[in-house]
């Protein structure tokens, strides 16, 4: 599924997505071109985890979309795990002993 198709899907279902939080968009200037000027600007949807989850349930399950869904789910849960774990160093002046704590 192309970037443009995903943005179109977000534009098609704004009310449903807004049920899970504010819906925002951002336009980023394109990269500088060697001959001068810039590449075409790109629009991005700013979605939270529930909105992104809802959005991909609206996508058709072709091979590319299924692979996207798998990567997205893995990344959401990898990030959740990373945010839940934090490194605690007990007195760095003593032994520099660090422990990992969850929570």
mmCIF file with all atom_site columns, C-alpha atoms in Angstrom:
data_model
loop_
_atom_site.group_PDB
_atom_site.id
_atom_site.type_symbol
_atom_site.label_atom_id
_atom_site.label_alt_id
_atom_site.label_comp_id
_atom_site.label_asym_id
_atom_site.label_entity_id
_atom_site.label_seq_id
_atom_site.pdbx_PDB_ins_code
_atom_site.Cartn_x
_atom_site.Cartn_y
_atom_site.Cartn_z
_atom_site.occupancy
_atom_site.B_iso_or_equiv
_atom_site.pdbx_formal_charge
_atom_site.auth_seq_id
_atom_site.auth_comp_id
_atom_site.auth_asym_id
_atom_site.auth_atom_id
_atom_site.pdbx_PDB_model_num
ATOM 1   C CA . UNK A 1 1   ? 0.000   0.000  0.000  1.00 0.00 ? 1   UNK A CA 1
ATOM 2   C CA . UNK A 1 2   ? 1.448   3.356  -0.991 1.00 0.00 ? 2   UNK A CA 1
ATOM 3   C CA . UNK A 1 3   ? 1.956   6.339  1.267  1.00 0.00 ? 3   UNK A CA 1
ATOM 4   C CA . UNK A 1 4   ? -0.654  8.250  -0.760 1.00 0.00 ? 4   UNK A CA 1
ATOM 5   C CA . UNK A 1 5   ? -3.184  5.424  -0.309 1.00 0.00 ? 5   UNK A CA 1
ATOM 6   C CA . UNK A 1 6   ? -2.671  5.465  3.462  1.00 0.00 ? 6   UNK A CA 1
ATOM 7   C CA . UNK A 1 7   ? -3.140  9.251  3.640  1.00 0.00 ? 7   UNK A CA 1
ATOM 8   C CA . UNK A 1 8   ? -6.300  8.851  1.535  1.00 0.00 ? 8   UNK A CA 1
ATOM 9   C CA . UNK A 1 9   ? -7.588  6.251  4.005  1.00 0.00 ? 9   UNK A CA 1
ATOM 10  C CA . UNK A 1 10  ? -6.890  8.589  6.945  1.00 0.00 ? 10  UNK A CA 1
ATOM 11  C CA . UNK A 1 11  ? -8.768  11.369 5.125  1.00 0.00 ? 11  UNK A CA 1
ATOM 12  C CA . UNK A 1 12  ? -11.674 8.975  4.476  1.00 0.00 ? 12  UNK A CA 1
ATOM 13  C CA . UNK A 1 13  ? -12.159 8.013  8.152  1.00 0.00 ? 13  UNK A CA 1
ATOM 14  C CA . UNK A 1 14  ? -11.316 11.103 10.258 1.00 0.00 ? 14  UNK A CA 1
ATOM 15  C CA . UNK A 1 15  ? -14.321 10.800 12.578 1.00 0.00 ? 15  UNK A CA 1
ATOM 16  C CA . UNK A 1 16  ? -13.561 7.188  13.445 1.00 0.00 ? 16  UNK A CA 1
ATOM 17  C CA . UNK A 1 17  ? -9.883  7.995  14.065 1.00 0.00 ? 17  UNK A CA 1
ATOM 18  C CA . UNK A 1 18  ? -10.749 11.033 16.203 1.00 0.00 ? 18  UNK A CA 1
ATOM 19  C CA . UNK A 1 19  ? -12.628 8.730  18.593 1.00 0.00 ? 19  UNK A CA 1
ATOM 20  C CA . UNK A 1 20  ? -9.164  7.690  19.799 1.00 0.00 ? 20  UNK A CA 1
ATOM 21  C CA . UNK A 1 21  ? -7.628  11.143 20.103 1.00 0.00 ? 21  UNK A CA 1
ATOM 22  C CA . UNK A 1 22  ? -6.813  14.246 18.093 1.00 0.00 ? 22  UNK A CA 1
ATOM 23  C CA . UNK A 1 23  ? -5.937  13.708 14.454 1.00 0.00 ? 23  UNK A CA 1
ATOM 24  C CA . UNK A 1 24  ? -3.114  15.789 13.061 1.00 0.00 ? 24  UNK A CA 1
ATOM 25  C CA . UNK A 1 25  ? -1.289  16.213 9.793  1.00 0.00 ? 25  UNK A CA 1
ATOM 26  C CA . UNK A 1 26  ? 2.157   17.546 9.002  1.00 0.00 ? 26  UNK A CA 1
ATOM 27  C CA . UNK A 1 27  ? 3.664   18.629 5.700  1.00 0.00 ? 27  UNK A CA 1
ATOM 28  C CA . UNK A 1 28  ? 7.410   18.121 5.388  1.00 0.00 ? 28  UNK A CA 1
ATOM 29  C CA . UNK A 1 29  ? 9.438   19.902 2.753  1.00 0.00 ? 29  UNK A CA 1
ATOM 30  C CA . UNK A 1 30  ? 11.055  17.614 0.214  1.00 0.00 ? 30  UNK A CA 1
ATOM 31  C CA . UNK A 1 31  ? 14.764  16.900 0.108  1.00 0.00 ? 31  UNK A CA 1
ATOM 32  C CA . UNK A 1 32  ? 17.047  19.370 -1.689 1.00 0.00 ? 32  UNK A CA 1
ATOM 33  C CA . UNK A 1 33  ? 17.573  18.481 -5.346 1.00 0.00 ? 33  UNK A CA 1
ATOM 34  C CA . UNK A 1 34  ? 21.044  18.557 -6.947 1.00 0.00 ? 34  UNK A CA 1
ATOM 35  C CA . UNK A 1 35  ? 19.838  20.932 -9.677 1.00 0.00 ? 35  UNK A CA 1
ATOM 36  C CA . UNK A 1 36  ? 18.365  23.279 -7.067 1.00 0.00 ? 36  UNK A CA 1
ATOM 37  C CA . UNK A 1 37  ? 14.979  23.521 -5.459 1.00 0.00 ? 37  UNK A CA 1
ATOM 38  C CA . UNK A 1 38  ? 13.302  20.797 -3.473 1.00 0.00 ? 38  UNK A CA 1
ATOM 39  C CA . UNK A 1 39  ? 11.502  17.536 -4.102 1.00 0.00 ? 39  UNK A CA 1
ATOM 40  C CA . UNK A 1 40  ? 7.737   17.489 -3.634 1.00 0.00 ? 40  UNK A CA 1
ATOM 41  C CA . UNK A 1 41  ? 6.560   18.043 -0.052 1.00 0.00 ? 41  UNK A CA 1
ATOM 42  C CA . UNK A 1 42  ? 5.087   15.023 1.734  1.00 0.00 ? 42  UNK A CA 1
ATOM 43  C CA . UNK A 1 43  ? 2.020   14.961 3.963  1.00 0.00 ? 43  UNK A CA 1
ATOM 44  C CA . UNK A 1 44  ? 2.161   12.800 7.100  1.00 0.00 ? 44  UNK A CA 1
ATOM 45  C CA . UNK A 1 45  ? -0.679  11.818 9.408  1.00 0.00 ? 45  UNK A CA 1
ATOM 46  C CA . UNK A 1 46  ? 0.152   12.052 13.118 1.00 0.00 ? 46  UNK A CA 1
ATOM 47  C CA . UNK A 1 47  ? -1.517  9.026  14.722 1.00 0.00 ? 47  UNK A CA 1
ATOM 48  C CA . UNK A 1 48  ? -1.347  7.485  18.164 1.00 0.00 ? 48  UNK A CA 1
ATOM 49  C CA . UNK A 1 49  ? -1.189  3.711  18.693 1.00 0.00 ? 49  UNK A CA 1
ATOM 50  C CA . UNK A 1 50  ? -4.977  3.108  18.820 1.00 0.00 ? 50  UNK A CA 1
ATOM 51  C CA . UNK A 1 51  ? -5.514  5.242  15.705 1.00 0.00 ? 51  UNK A CA 1
ATOM 52  C CA . UNK A 1 52  ? -2.809  3.402  13.770 1.00 0.00 ? 52  UNK A CA 1
ATOM 53  C CA . UNK A 1 53  ? -4.226  0.068  14.895 1.00 0.00 ? 53  UNK A CA 1
ATOM 54  C CA . UNK A 1 54  ? -7.703  1.093  13.738 1.00 0.00 ? 54  UNK A CA 1
ATOM 55  C CA . UNK A 1 55  ? -6.340  2.398  10.444 1.00 0.00 ? 55  UNK A CA 1
ATOM 56  C CA . UNK A 1 56  ? -4.662  -0.828 9.488  1.00 0.00 ? 56  UNK A CA 1
ATOM 57  C CA . UNK A 1 57  ? -7.863  -2.753 10.237 1.00 0.00 ? 57  UNK A CA 1
ATOM 58  C CA . UNK A 1 58  ? -9.393  -0.659 7.424  1.00 0.00 ? 58  UNK A CA 1
ATOM 59  C CA . UNK A 1 59  ? -6.725  -1.825 4.931  1.00 0.00 ? 59  UNK A CA 1
ATOM 60  C CA . UNK A 1 60  ? -7.240  -4.762 2.605  1.00 0.00 ? 60  UNK A CA 1
ATOM 61  C CA . UNK A 1 61  ? -5.191  -7.783 3.573  1.00 0.00 ? 61  UNK A CA 1
ATOM 62  C CA . UNK A 1 62  ? -2.964  -8.237 0.565  1.00 0.00 ? 62  UNK A CA 1
ATOM 63  C CA . UNK A 1 63  ? 0.578   -9.564 0.997  1.00 0.00 ? 63  UNK A CA 1
ATOM 64  C CA . UNK A 1 64  ? 2.118   -6.102 1.482  1.00 0.00 ? 64  UNK A CA 1
ATOM 65  C CA . UNK A 1 65  ? -0.518  -4.957 3.996  1.00 0.00 ? 65  UNK A CA 1
ATOM 66  C CA . UNK A 1 66  ? -0.153  -8.143 6.038  1.00 0.00 ? 66  UNK A CA 1
ATOM 67  C CA . UNK A 1 67  ? 3.621   -7.632 6.197  1.00 0.00 ? 67  UNK A CA 1
ATOM 68  C CA . UNK A 1 68  ? 3.049   -3.991 7.217  1.00 0.00 ? 68  UNK A CA 1
ATOM 69  C CA . UNK A 1 69  ? 0.647   -5.040 9.982  1.00 0.00 ? 69  UNK A CA 1
ATOM 70  C CA . UNK A 1 70  ? 3.133   -7.564 11.346 1.00 0.00 ? 70  UNK A CA 1
ATOM 71  C CA . UNK A 1 71  ? 5.971   -4.984 11.381 1.00 0.00 ? 71  UNK A CA 1
ATOM 72  C CA . UNK A 1 72  ? 3.763   -2.333 12.974 1.00 0.00 ? 72  UNK A CA 1
ATOM 73  C CA . UNK A 1 73  ? 2.517   -4.618 15.751 1.00 0.00 ? 73  UNK A CA 1
ATOM 74  C CA . UNK A 1 74  ? 6.074   -5.757 16.487 1.00 0.00 ? 74  UNK A CA 1
ATOM 75  C CA . UNK A 1 75  ? 7.289   -2.160 16.634 1.00 0.00 ? 75  UNK A CA 1
ATOM 76  C CA . UNK A 1 76  ? 4.449   -0.980 18.902 1.00 0.00 ? 76  UNK A CA 1
ATOM 77  C CA . UNK A 1 77  ? 5.117   -3.730 21.390 1.00 0.00 ? 77  UNK A CA 1
ATOM 78  C CA . UNK A 1 78  ? 8.907   -3.364 21.142 1.00 0.00 ? 78  UNK A CA 1
ATOM 79  C CA . UNK A 1 79  ? 8.532   0.334  21.957 1.00 0.00 ? 79  UNK A CA 1
ATOM 80  C CA . UNK A 1 80  ? 6.075   -0.371 24.772 1.00 0.00 ? 80  UNK A CA 1
ATOM 81  C CA . UNK A 1 81  ? 8.554   -2.829 26.255 1.00 0.00 ? 81  UNK A CA 1
ATOM 82  C CA . UNK A 1 82  ? 11.425  -0.345 25.859 1.00 0.00 ? 82  UNK A CA 1
ATOM 83  C CA . UNK A 1 83  ? 9.430   2.355  27.619 1.00 0.00 ? 83  UNK A CA 1
ATOM 84  C CA . UNK A 1 84  ? 8.466   0.016  30.454 1.00 0.00 ? 84  UNK A CA 1
ATOM 85  C CA . UNK A 1 85  ? 12.041  -1.077 31.125 1.00 0.00 ? 85  UNK A CA 1
ATOM 86  C CA . UNK A 1 86  ? 14.524  1.359  32.482 1.00 0.00 ? 86  UNK A CA 1
ATOM 87  C CA . UNK A 1 87  ? 18.086  1.073  33.614 1.00 0.00 ? 87  UNK A CA 1
ATOM 88  C CA . UNK A 1 88  ? 18.802  1.833  37.244 1.00 0.00 ? 88  UNK A CA 1
ATOM 89  C CA . UNK A 1 89  ? 22.398  2.342  38.288 1.00 0.00 ? 89  UNK A CA 1
ATOM 90  C CA . UNK A 1 90  ? 22.959  1.807  41.987 1.00 0.00 ? 90  UNK A CA 1
ATOM 91  C CA . UNK A 1 91  ? 25.816  4.112  42.957 1.00 0.00 ? 91  UNK A CA 1
ATOM 92  C CA . UNK A 1 92  ? 28.084  4.706  39.964 1.00 0.00 ? 92  UNK A CA 1
ATOM 93  C CA . UNK A 1 93  ? 30.814  5.863  42.402 1.00 0.00 ? 93  UNK A CA 1
ATOM 94  C CA . UNK A 1 94  ? 30.888  2.431  43.996 1.00 0.00 ? 94  UNK A CA 1
ATOM 95  C CA . UNK A 1 95  ? 30.937  -0.452 41.562 1.00 0.00 ? 95  UNK A CA 1
ATOM 96  C CA . UNK A 1 96  ? 29.065  0.989  38.602 1.00 0.00 ? 96  UNK A CA 1
ATOM 97  C CA . UNK A 1 97  ? 26.618  -1.864 39.089 1.00 0.00 ? 97  UNK A CA 1
ATOM 98  C CA . UNK A 1 98  ? 23.461  -1.347 37.042 1.00 0.00 ? 98  UNK A CA 1
ATOM 99  C CA . UNK A 1 99  ? 20.215  -3.250 37.263 1.00 0.00 ? 99  UNK A CA 1
ATOM 100 C CA . UNK A 1 100 ? 17.259  -3.262 34.925 1.00 0.00 ? 100 UNK A CA 1
ATOM 101 C CA . UNK A 1 101 ? 13.899  -2.524 36.514 1.00 0.00 ? 101 UNK A CA 1
ATOM 102 C CA . UNK A 1 102 ? 10.459  -2.903 35.009 1.00 0.00 ? 102 UNK A CA 1
ATOM 103 C CA . UNK A 1 103 ? 7.762   -0.362 35.611 1.00 0.00 ? 103 UNK A CA 1
#
